Tab-separated table of C-alpha atoms in Angstrom:
chain	number	residue	atom	x	y	z
A	103	MET	CA	238.050	306.618	98.756
A	104	ASN	CA	241.852	306.837	99.411
A	105	ILE	CA	242.435	303.387	97.478
A	106	TRP	CA	241.464	305.425	94.215
A	107	GLN	CA	243.276	308.934	95.263
A	108	ASP	CA	246.025	306.413	95.228
A	109	VAL	CA	245.632	305.042	92.020
A	110	TYR	CA	245.086	308.132	90.645
A	111	THR	CA	248.247	309.328	92.151
A	112	GLY	CA	250.129	306.351	90.749
A	113	ILE	CA	248.674	306.926	87.256
A	114	THR	CA	249.444	310.406	87.313
A	115	VAL	CA	253.124	309.427	88.292
A	116	LEU	CA	253.246	306.877	85.520
A	117	ASN	CA	252.196	309.327	83.192
A	118	ILE	CA	254.900	311.720	84.283
A	119	PHE	CA	257.458	308.992	83.649
A	120	LEU	CA	255.816	308.169	80.276
A	121	ALA	CA	256.194	311.702	79.309
A	122	ILE	CA	259.657	312.082	80.077
A	123	ALA	CA	260.518	308.810	77.877
A	124	VAL	CA	258.251	310.440	75.112
A	125	ILE	CA	260.226	313.562	75.258
A	126	PHE	CA	263.803	312.262	75.704
A	127	PHE	CA	264.390	308.299	74.478
A	128	GLU	CA	261.662	308.065	71.688
A	129	ARG	CA	262.667	309.861	68.115
A	130	ARG	CA	259.443	311.555	67.383
A	131	ASN	CA	258.945	314.622	65.312
A	132	PRO	CA	257.723	317.795	67.728
A	133	ALA	CA	253.815	317.593	66.979
A	134	SER	CA	253.888	313.928	67.934
A	135	SER	CA	255.683	314.400	70.923
A	136	TRP	CA	253.292	317.354	71.860
A	137	ALA	CA	250.132	315.471	71.053
A	138	TRP	CA	250.782	312.525	73.271
A	139	LEU	CA	251.545	314.725	75.960
A	140	MET	CA	248.663	316.401	76.033
A	141	VAL	CA	246.706	312.826	75.617
A	142	LEU	CA	248.993	311.797	78.415
A	143	PHE	CA	247.979	314.732	80.743
A	144	PHE	CA	244.440	315.813	80.025
A	145	ILE	CA	243.274	311.972	79.887
A	146	PRO	CA	245.599	309.789	82.293
A	147	ILE	CA	244.147	306.491	82.319
A	148	LEU	CA	242.651	306.531	79.052
A	149	GLY	CA	245.367	308.263	77.584
A	150	PHE	CA	247.948	305.891	78.804
A	151	VAL	CA	245.886	302.865	77.493
A	152	LEU	CA	245.759	304.453	74.216
A	153	TYR	CA	249.863	305.037	74.101
A	154	LEU	CA	250.362	301.289	74.960
A	155	ILE	CA	248.065	300.324	71.962
A	156	VAL	CA	248.724	302.909	69.136
A	157	GLY	CA	251.690	304.976	70.605
A	158	GLN	CA	254.694	302.795	71.270
A	159	LYS	CA	257.748	302.822	68.993
A	160	PHE	CA	259.378	299.751	67.659
A	161	ARG	CA	261.695	298.411	70.105
A	162	LYS	CA	265.299	299.807	69.469
A	163	ARG	CA	266.783	296.292	70.289
A	164	LYS	CA	264.670	294.409	67.803
A	165	LEU	CA	265.037	297.139	65.179
A	166	SER	CA	268.910	296.447	65.664
A	167	ARG	CA	268.623	293.117	65.288
A	168	LEU	CA	266.320	293.153	62.014
A	169	LEU	CA	268.568	295.546	60.388
A	170	GLY	CA	271.407	293.500	61.052
A	171	ASP	CA	269.448	290.422	59.325
A	172	ARG	CA	269.360	292.366	56.568
A	173	GLN	CA	272.770	293.584	56.101
A	174	ARG	CA	274.166	290.378	56.752
A	175	ILE	CA	272.082	289.132	53.810
A	176	ILE	CA	273.892	291.528	51.271
A	177	GLU	CA	276.940	292.455	53.248
A	178	ASP	CA	279.173	290.818	50.537
A	179	THR	CA	278.400	293.426	48.113
A	180	ILE	CA	277.223	296.451	50.081
A	181	ASP	CA	280.552	297.797	50.811
A	182	GLN	CA	281.881	297.488	47.279
A	183	GLN	CA	278.806	299.253	45.603
A	184	ARG	CA	279.338	302.085	48.409
A	185	GLN	CA	283.151	302.580	47.482
A	186	LEU	CA	281.993	302.703	43.719
A	187	LEU	CA	279.531	305.192	43.931
A	188	ALA	CA	281.098	307.459	46.306
A	189	HIS	CA	284.131	307.956	44.171
A	190	ARG	CA	281.811	307.947	40.918
A	191	ARG	CA	283.369	304.667	39.612
A	192	PHE	CA	280.058	302.712	39.230
A	193	ALA	CA	279.610	301.377	35.695
A	194	PHE	CA	276.358	301.844	34.658
A	195	HIS	CA	274.866	299.713	31.928
A	196	ASP	CA	272.179	302.213	31.674
A	197	LYS	CA	273.922	305.890	31.222
A	198	ALA	CA	270.830	307.536	32.125
A	199	MET	CA	270.885	306.152	35.709
A	200	SER	CA	273.946	308.026	36.327
A	201	ALA	CA	271.929	310.894	36.993
A	202	TYR	CA	270.495	309.011	40.159
A	203	GLN	CA	273.709	308.099	41.704
A	204	ASP	CA	273.301	310.190	44.749
A	205	MET	CA	269.643	308.913	45.255
A	206	ILE	CA	271.054	305.360	44.862
A	207	TYR	CA	274.027	305.979	47.369
A	208	MET	CA	271.242	307.354	49.793
A	209	ASN	CA	269.012	304.213	49.660
A	210	LEU	CA	272.198	302.091	49.774
A	211	GLY	CA	273.286	303.792	53.152
A	212	SER	CA	270.089	304.107	54.783
A	213	GLY	CA	268.184	301.049	53.743
A	214	PHE	CA	270.879	298.922	52.663
A	215	ALA	CA	268.763	298.944	48.921
A	216	LEU	CA	271.278	297.465	46.564
A	217	TYR	CA	271.283	298.613	43.176
A	218	THR	CA	270.917	295.748	40.328
A	219	GLU	CA	270.791	295.820	36.694
A	220	ASN	CA	269.768	292.831	35.373
A	221	ASN	CA	266.459	293.018	36.207
A	222	GLU	CA	263.662	292.435	33.747
A	223	ILE	CA	260.117	293.952	34.657
A	224	GLU	CA	256.562	293.244	33.649
A	225	LEU	CA	253.836	296.175	34.616
A	226	PHE	CA	250.479	295.071	35.855
A	227	THR	CA	247.866	297.701	35.993
A	228	ASP	CA	244.990	295.214	36.246
A	229	GLY	CA	244.180	292.243	39.251
A	230	ASN	CA	243.171	289.597	36.521
A	231	SER	CA	246.447	289.832	34.835
A	232	LYS	CA	248.602	290.118	37.919
A	233	PHE	CA	247.128	287.137	39.377
A	234	ASP	CA	246.690	285.048	36.389
A	235	ALA	CA	250.410	285.439	35.728
A	236	LEU	CA	251.200	284.865	39.863
A	237	ILE	CA	249.259	281.618	39.900
A	238	ARG	CA	250.889	280.417	36.689
A	239	ASP	CA	254.227	280.855	38.407
A	240	ILE	CA	253.332	279.273	41.607
A	241	GLU	CA	252.387	276.202	39.582
A	242	SER	CA	255.827	275.994	38.060
A	243	ALA	CA	257.796	276.536	41.321
A	244	GLN	CA	260.351	273.925	42.181
A	245	HIS	CA	261.820	274.656	45.773
A	246	HIS	CA	259.663	277.262	47.468
A	247	ILE	CA	256.756	280.044	47.436
A	248	HIS	CA	257.112	283.095	50.150
A	249	LEU	CA	254.050	285.436	50.042
A	250	VAL	CA	253.309	288.290	52.444
A	251	TYR	CA	249.816	290.426	52.101
A	252	TYR	CA	248.247	293.001	53.897
A	253	ILE	CA	244.631	291.835	53.167
A	254	VAL	CA	243.268	288.422	52.421
A	255	ARG	CA	239.974	287.858	51.523
A	256	ASP	CA	237.747	284.654	52.017
A	257	ASP	CA	236.386	284.578	48.499
A	258	ALA	CA	236.839	283.417	44.838
A	259	LEU	CA	240.296	284.656	44.217
A	260	GLY	CA	241.547	283.937	47.919
A	261	HIS	CA	240.623	280.281	47.454
A	262	ARG	CA	241.629	280.130	43.651
A	263	LEU	CA	244.974	281.127	44.908
A	264	LEU	CA	244.703	279.104	48.305
A	265	ASP	CA	244.105	275.876	45.872
A	266	ALA	CA	247.000	276.649	43.766
A	267	LEU	CA	249.389	276.702	47.072
A	268	VAL	CA	248.013	273.708	48.343
A	269	ALA	CA	248.782	271.958	44.894
A	270	LYS	CA	252.134	272.990	45.385
A	271	ALA	CA	252.735	272.252	49.104
A	272	LYS	CA	251.483	268.325	48.426
A	273	GLN	CA	254.146	268.339	45.829
A	274	GLY	CA	256.667	269.133	48.246
A	275	VAL	CA	257.142	272.670	47.761
A	276	GLN	CA	257.965	274.860	50.717
A	277	VAL	CA	255.415	277.207	51.168
A	278	ARG	CA	255.357	280.077	53.494
A	279	PHE	CA	252.234	282.451	53.567
A	280	LEU	CA	252.370	285.576	55.921
A	281	TYR	CA	249.047	287.948	56.429
A	282	ASP	CA	248.449	291.152	58.430
A	283	TYR	CA	246.563	290.276	61.303
A	284	ILE	CA	244.455	293.437	61.390
A	285	GLY	CA	244.297	293.772	57.345
A	286	SER	CA	243.132	290.283	57.204
A	287	ILE	CA	241.055	290.171	60.551
A	288	ARG	CA	237.747	288.922	58.560
A	289	VAL	CA	239.654	285.599	57.675
A	290	LYS	CA	239.241	282.838	59.840
A	291	ARG	CA	241.955	280.557	60.643
A	292	ARG	CA	239.849	277.724	59.046
A	293	PHE	CA	240.771	279.439	55.906
A	294	PHE	CA	243.998	278.572	55.709
A	295	LYS	CA	243.761	274.861	57.093
A	296	PRO	CA	244.027	273.048	54.053
A	297	LEU	CA	247.542	274.725	52.981
A	298	SER	CA	248.520	273.983	56.774
A	299	ASP	CA	247.495	270.440	56.367
A	300	ALA	CA	249.552	270.005	53.016
A	301	GLY	CA	252.527	270.899	55.005
A	302	GLY	CA	252.535	274.734	54.213
A	303	LEU	CA	253.561	277.338	56.928
A	304	VAL	CA	250.745	280.066	57.459
A	305	ARG	CA	251.371	283.041	59.920
A	306	ALA	CA	249.670	286.088	61.216
A	307	PHE	CA	251.755	289.371	61.400
A	308	PHE	CA	251.646	290.730	65.070
A	309	PRO	CA	248.187	288.888	66.131
A	310	THR	CA	246.049	290.132	68.947
A	311	ARG	CA	247.100	287.714	71.956
A	312	PHE	CA	244.035	289.233	74.117
A	313	PRO	CA	240.349	289.604	73.175
A	314	PHE	CA	239.940	293.168	71.707
A	315	ILE	CA	243.452	294.367	72.743
A	316	ASN	CA	246.397	294.578	70.661
A	317	PHE	CA	249.546	296.688	71.953
A	318	LYS	CA	250.868	296.324	68.328
A	319	ILE	CA	247.909	297.663	66.311
A	320	ASN	CA	249.618	300.452	65.082
A	321	TYR	CA	252.308	298.302	63.505
A	322	ARG	CA	251.026	296.551	60.427
A	323	ASN	CA	252.507	294.968	57.225
A	324	HIS	CA	251.184	296.526	54.236
A	325	ARG	CA	253.417	294.480	52.018
A	326	LYS	CA	252.422	292.805	49.191
A	327	LEU	CA	255.108	290.474	47.978
A	328	ALA	CA	255.670	286.844	46.441
A	329	ILE	CA	258.598	285.381	45.781
A	330	ILE	CA	259.050	282.105	43.652
A	331	ASP	CA	262.325	280.116	43.898
A	332	GLY	CA	264.318	283.183	44.736
A	333	HIS	CA	264.250	284.301	41.495
A	334	THR	CA	260.729	285.534	40.393
A	335	GLY	CA	258.987	288.228	42.488
A	336	TYR	CA	255.763	290.187	42.542
A	337	ILE	CA	255.906	293.748	44.244
A	338	GLY	CA	253.057	296.224	44.331
A	339	GLY	CA	249.705	297.320	45.581
A	340	PHE	CA	247.249	294.006	44.557
A	341	ASN	CA	245.692	292.674	47.780
A	342	ILE	CA	244.090	289.320	47.531
A	343	GLY	CA	240.373	289.705	47.254
A	344	ASP	CA	237.559	289.818	44.568
A	345	GLU	CA	237.527	293.830	44.525
A	346	TYR	CA	240.820	293.684	43.020
A	347	LEU	CA	239.533	292.032	40.006
A	348	GLY	CA	237.162	294.812	39.907
A	349	LEU	CA	233.797	292.207	40.743
A	350	SER	CA	232.852	294.374	43.972
A	351	LYS	CA	229.707	296.135	43.329
A	352	HIS	CA	230.798	298.969	45.874
A	353	PHE	CA	234.028	299.663	44.586
A	354	GLY	CA	233.651	298.981	41.098
A	355	ALA	CA	236.771	298.859	38.585
A	356	TRP	CA	239.775	298.861	40.622
A	357	ARG	CA	243.145	300.359	39.118
A	358	ASP	CA	246.242	299.375	40.810
A	359	THR	CA	249.999	298.817	40.281
A	360	HIS	CA	251.952	295.792	40.453
A	361	MET	CA	255.437	294.347	39.050
A	362	ARG	CA	256.770	291.092	38.168
A	363	VAL	CA	260.406	290.955	38.396
A	364	GLU	CA	263.199	288.679	37.157
A	365	GLY	CA	266.907	289.113	38.325
A	366	ASN	CA	268.941	290.005	41.333
A	367	ALA	CA	266.385	292.390	42.705
A	368	VAL	CA	264.505	289.848	43.522
A	369	HIS	CA	266.919	288.902	46.433
A	370	GLN	CA	265.971	292.021	48.154
A	371	MET	CA	262.324	291.263	47.828
A	372	GLN	CA	263.203	287.974	49.846
A	373	ALA	CA	265.577	289.251	52.199
A	374	GLN	CA	262.523	291.835	53.472
A	375	PHE	CA	260.293	288.846	53.743
A	376	LEU	CA	262.576	286.789	55.645
A	377	MET	CA	262.818	289.453	58.091
A	378	ASP	CA	259.114	290.087	58.157
A	379	TRP	CA	258.953	286.319	58.669
A	380	ASN	CA	261.431	285.916	61.237
A	381	LEU	CA	259.866	289.004	63.362
A	382	ALA	CA	256.529	287.428	63.118
A	383	THR	CA	257.177	283.527	64.177
A	384	SER	CA	259.429	281.517	66.069
A	385	ALA	CA	259.479	279.462	63.145
A	386	LYS	CA	262.878	281.046	62.196
A	387	VAL	CA	264.064	280.582	58.262
A	388	GLU	CA	267.812	280.523	58.314
A	389	LEU	CA	269.666	282.126	55.094
A	390	ALA	CA	270.398	279.145	53.251
A	391	SER	CA	272.201	280.154	49.789
A	392	GLU	CA	269.013	278.135	48.082
A	393	LEU	CA	266.737	281.038	48.880
A	394	PHE	CA	269.217	283.458	46.864
A	395	PRO	CA	270.093	281.577	43.856
A	396	THR	CA	272.552	282.791	41.140
A	397	ILE	CA	270.620	284.374	38.303
A	398	THR	CA	272.657	284.321	35.267
A	399	TRP	CA	270.074	283.816	32.696
A	400	SER	CA	267.994	286.851	32.819
A	401	LYS	CA	268.114	288.813	29.710
A	402	GLY	CA	267.053	292.225	31.881
A	403	ARG	CA	268.825	295.461	31.557
A	404	ILE	CA	266.772	297.683	33.789
A	405	GLY	CA	268.219	299.157	37.202
A	406	MET	CA	266.265	298.374	40.264
A	407	GLN	CA	266.309	299.449	44.012
A	408	VAL	CA	263.819	297.781	46.452
A	409	VAL	CA	263.371	300.623	49.456
A	410	ALA	CA	261.488	299.117	52.502
A	411	SER	CA	260.275	301.594	55.296
A	412	GLY	CA	258.389	301.288	58.140
A	413	PRO	CA	258.424	301.039	61.756
A	414	ASP	CA	261.154	298.338	61.468
A	415	THR	CA	263.449	301.043	59.635
A	416	GLU	CA	265.099	304.053	61.580
A	417	TYR	CA	264.641	306.493	58.518
A	418	GLN	CA	261.840	307.273	56.348
A	419	GLU	CA	263.435	305.962	53.578
A	420	ILE	CA	260.662	305.874	51.150
A	421	LYS	CA	259.568	309.600	51.499
A	422	ALA	CA	263.522	310.301	51.177
A	423	ALA	CA	263.476	308.542	48.252
A	424	TYR	CA	260.611	310.288	46.492
A	425	ILE	CA	262.094	313.590	47.338
A	426	LYS	CA	265.637	313.079	46.173
A	427	MET	CA	264.135	311.575	42.932
A	428	ILE	CA	262.341	314.618	42.021
A	429	GLN	CA	264.977	317.021	43.110
A	430	THR	CA	267.427	315.075	40.439
A	431	LYS	CA	268.068	316.752	37.401
A	432	ASP	CA	267.888	314.966	33.640
A	433	VAL	CA	271.570	315.802	33.069
A	434	THR	CA	271.803	313.275	29.985
A	435	ASN	CA	270.047	315.075	27.269
A	436	GLY	CA	268.787	318.383	28.810
A	437	SER	CA	265.089	317.409	27.892
A	438	PRO	CA	262.045	318.409	30.292
A	439	ARG	CA	261.578	316.059	32.767
A	440	GLU	CA	257.959	314.649	34.262
A	441	VAL	CA	257.344	313.228	37.433
A	442	ALA	CA	254.108	311.222	38.209
A	443	LEU	CA	253.100	309.923	41.582
A	444	ALA	CA	250.044	308.204	42.185
A	445	GLY	CA	248.546	306.517	45.031
A	446	VAL	CA	245.196	305.670	46.781
A	447	GLY	CA	243.826	308.552	49.543
A	448	HIS	CA	247.105	310.500	49.005
A	449	ILE	CA	246.924	313.440	51.239
A	450	PRO	CA	250.141	315.800	51.132
A	451	GLU	CA	250.885	317.556	53.748
A	452	ASP	CA	252.079	321.381	53.264
A	453	ARG	CA	255.618	320.741	54.482
A	454	HIS	CA	255.627	318.015	51.906
A	455	LYS	CA	253.797	320.207	49.504
A	456	HIS	CA	256.779	322.117	49.624
A	457	GLY	CA	259.198	319.661	49.625
A	458	LEU	CA	257.907	317.762	46.436
A	459	VAL	CA	258.176	320.820	44.337
A	460	LEU	CA	261.650	321.681	45.625
A	461	ASP	CA	264.141	322.717	42.607
A	462	PHE	CA	261.608	322.357	39.729
A	463	SER	CA	262.455	324.343	36.641
A	464	VAL	CA	260.293	326.171	34.181
A	465	SER	CA	260.897	323.800	31.690
A	466	GLU	CA	259.680	320.568	34.095
A	467	ASN	CA	256.431	319.277	35.088
A	468	MET	CA	254.956	317.456	38.091
A	469	ILE	CA	251.909	315.425	38.412
A	470	LEU	CA	250.683	314.466	41.901
A	471	GLY	CA	247.465	312.050	41.381
A	472	SER	CA	245.523	310.589	44.210
A	473	TYR	CA	243.204	308.084	42.980
A	474	PHE	CA	240.082	307.842	45.486
A	475	LYS	CA	237.689	304.812	45.226
A	476	PRO	CA	234.158	305.374	44.908
A	477	GLU	CA	233.503	305.355	48.806
A	478	PHE	CA	235.556	308.263	48.744
A	479	GLY	CA	233.103	309.821	46.289
A	480	LYS	CA	236.031	311.782	44.188
A	481	ARG	CA	239.302	311.834	42.182
A	482	ARG	CA	241.918	314.269	42.690
A	483	LEU	CA	244.791	315.231	40.268
A	484	TYR	CA	247.149	317.873	40.866
A	485	ARG	CA	249.342	319.544	37.797
A	486	PHE	CA	252.449	321.517	38.411
A	487	GLN	CA	254.293	323.224	35.677
A	488	GLY	CA	256.815	326.006	35.770
A	489	ASP	CA	258.041	327.421	38.730
A	490	GLY	CA	257.087	324.703	41.413
A	491	ARG	CA	258.218	326.903	44.311
A	492	ALA	CA	255.296	329.095	44.046
A	493	PHE	CA	253.167	325.988	44.924
A	494	GLY	CA	251.431	326.687	48.061
């Protein structure tokens, strides 16, 4: 009996020290801190286990190293852009983008998101056209192919994509494939074996080291990126699976958004992939110049920043960018603006609702769309017109 009392006392003391760490050493919002304190004190043993699995924050030392990698990749131009934007001397090709200088500067400062203007973009809202284009680009690859996806399915689309990667790997093209362990948990390792046998490199993001226990289960990689030869990239919402082609009877038609990008913005996507890859594997990739080729042939004129956010970033860059973009007035022609936000399963918190509509005048509209898949049973569309500050 005394042994169990000692164990309970030890766990209680450990909970106290953990509570101190939650309050004083981890940057959490007050609601999150109070929630974990309640869990730790009222469910001492189980609460501690839950904290280990889903409550730990990303290690600051690793965060600093990752941010250092990202900054080192683009440090040659980042200071110059900061100075030009700070003094309002940046020469925008698209004059309309001058209205967003503050947002561009904010993204540059907090997320090292360089602004590039030589980008050509093709937009996809259908999975068939997106994957047809991606596989064509994979078949044309000469040097390397980098992919990171949250969900990978062992189905017809998964095998079609894998076959294309295997063929290029056999030709000597360097293929690196990073998938999220939890998002793709149904995929067995043997699915990737043909690619590994052909010389490709496949890694899982934060896999489980012990059966049924994953202390990094809350740190998932939801990115969907593809970079071909450092000059063509894909970024957006489509994962790899037949349901994203509308072939699932359960899900039905699937509408998402993806972009094919040619231009210097692809370098930002490449940098993010290399950060994720080097975090997830011991087979580190050096920041070689051939991974960031000079792009002089692009005829694109679209300005673009690639903003990343997650446990590997110190701030909530994407949310801040949304709010800043909404608050920015169109000063070029004085015409009414319409801001459209769409996402799967978007459930805005009250504080976000008020933040999203801040500074909207009577001549402006905002559409906030949430597309719920059939399993959720409904779709929602919110439209706000006039004085947004009355929302709530």
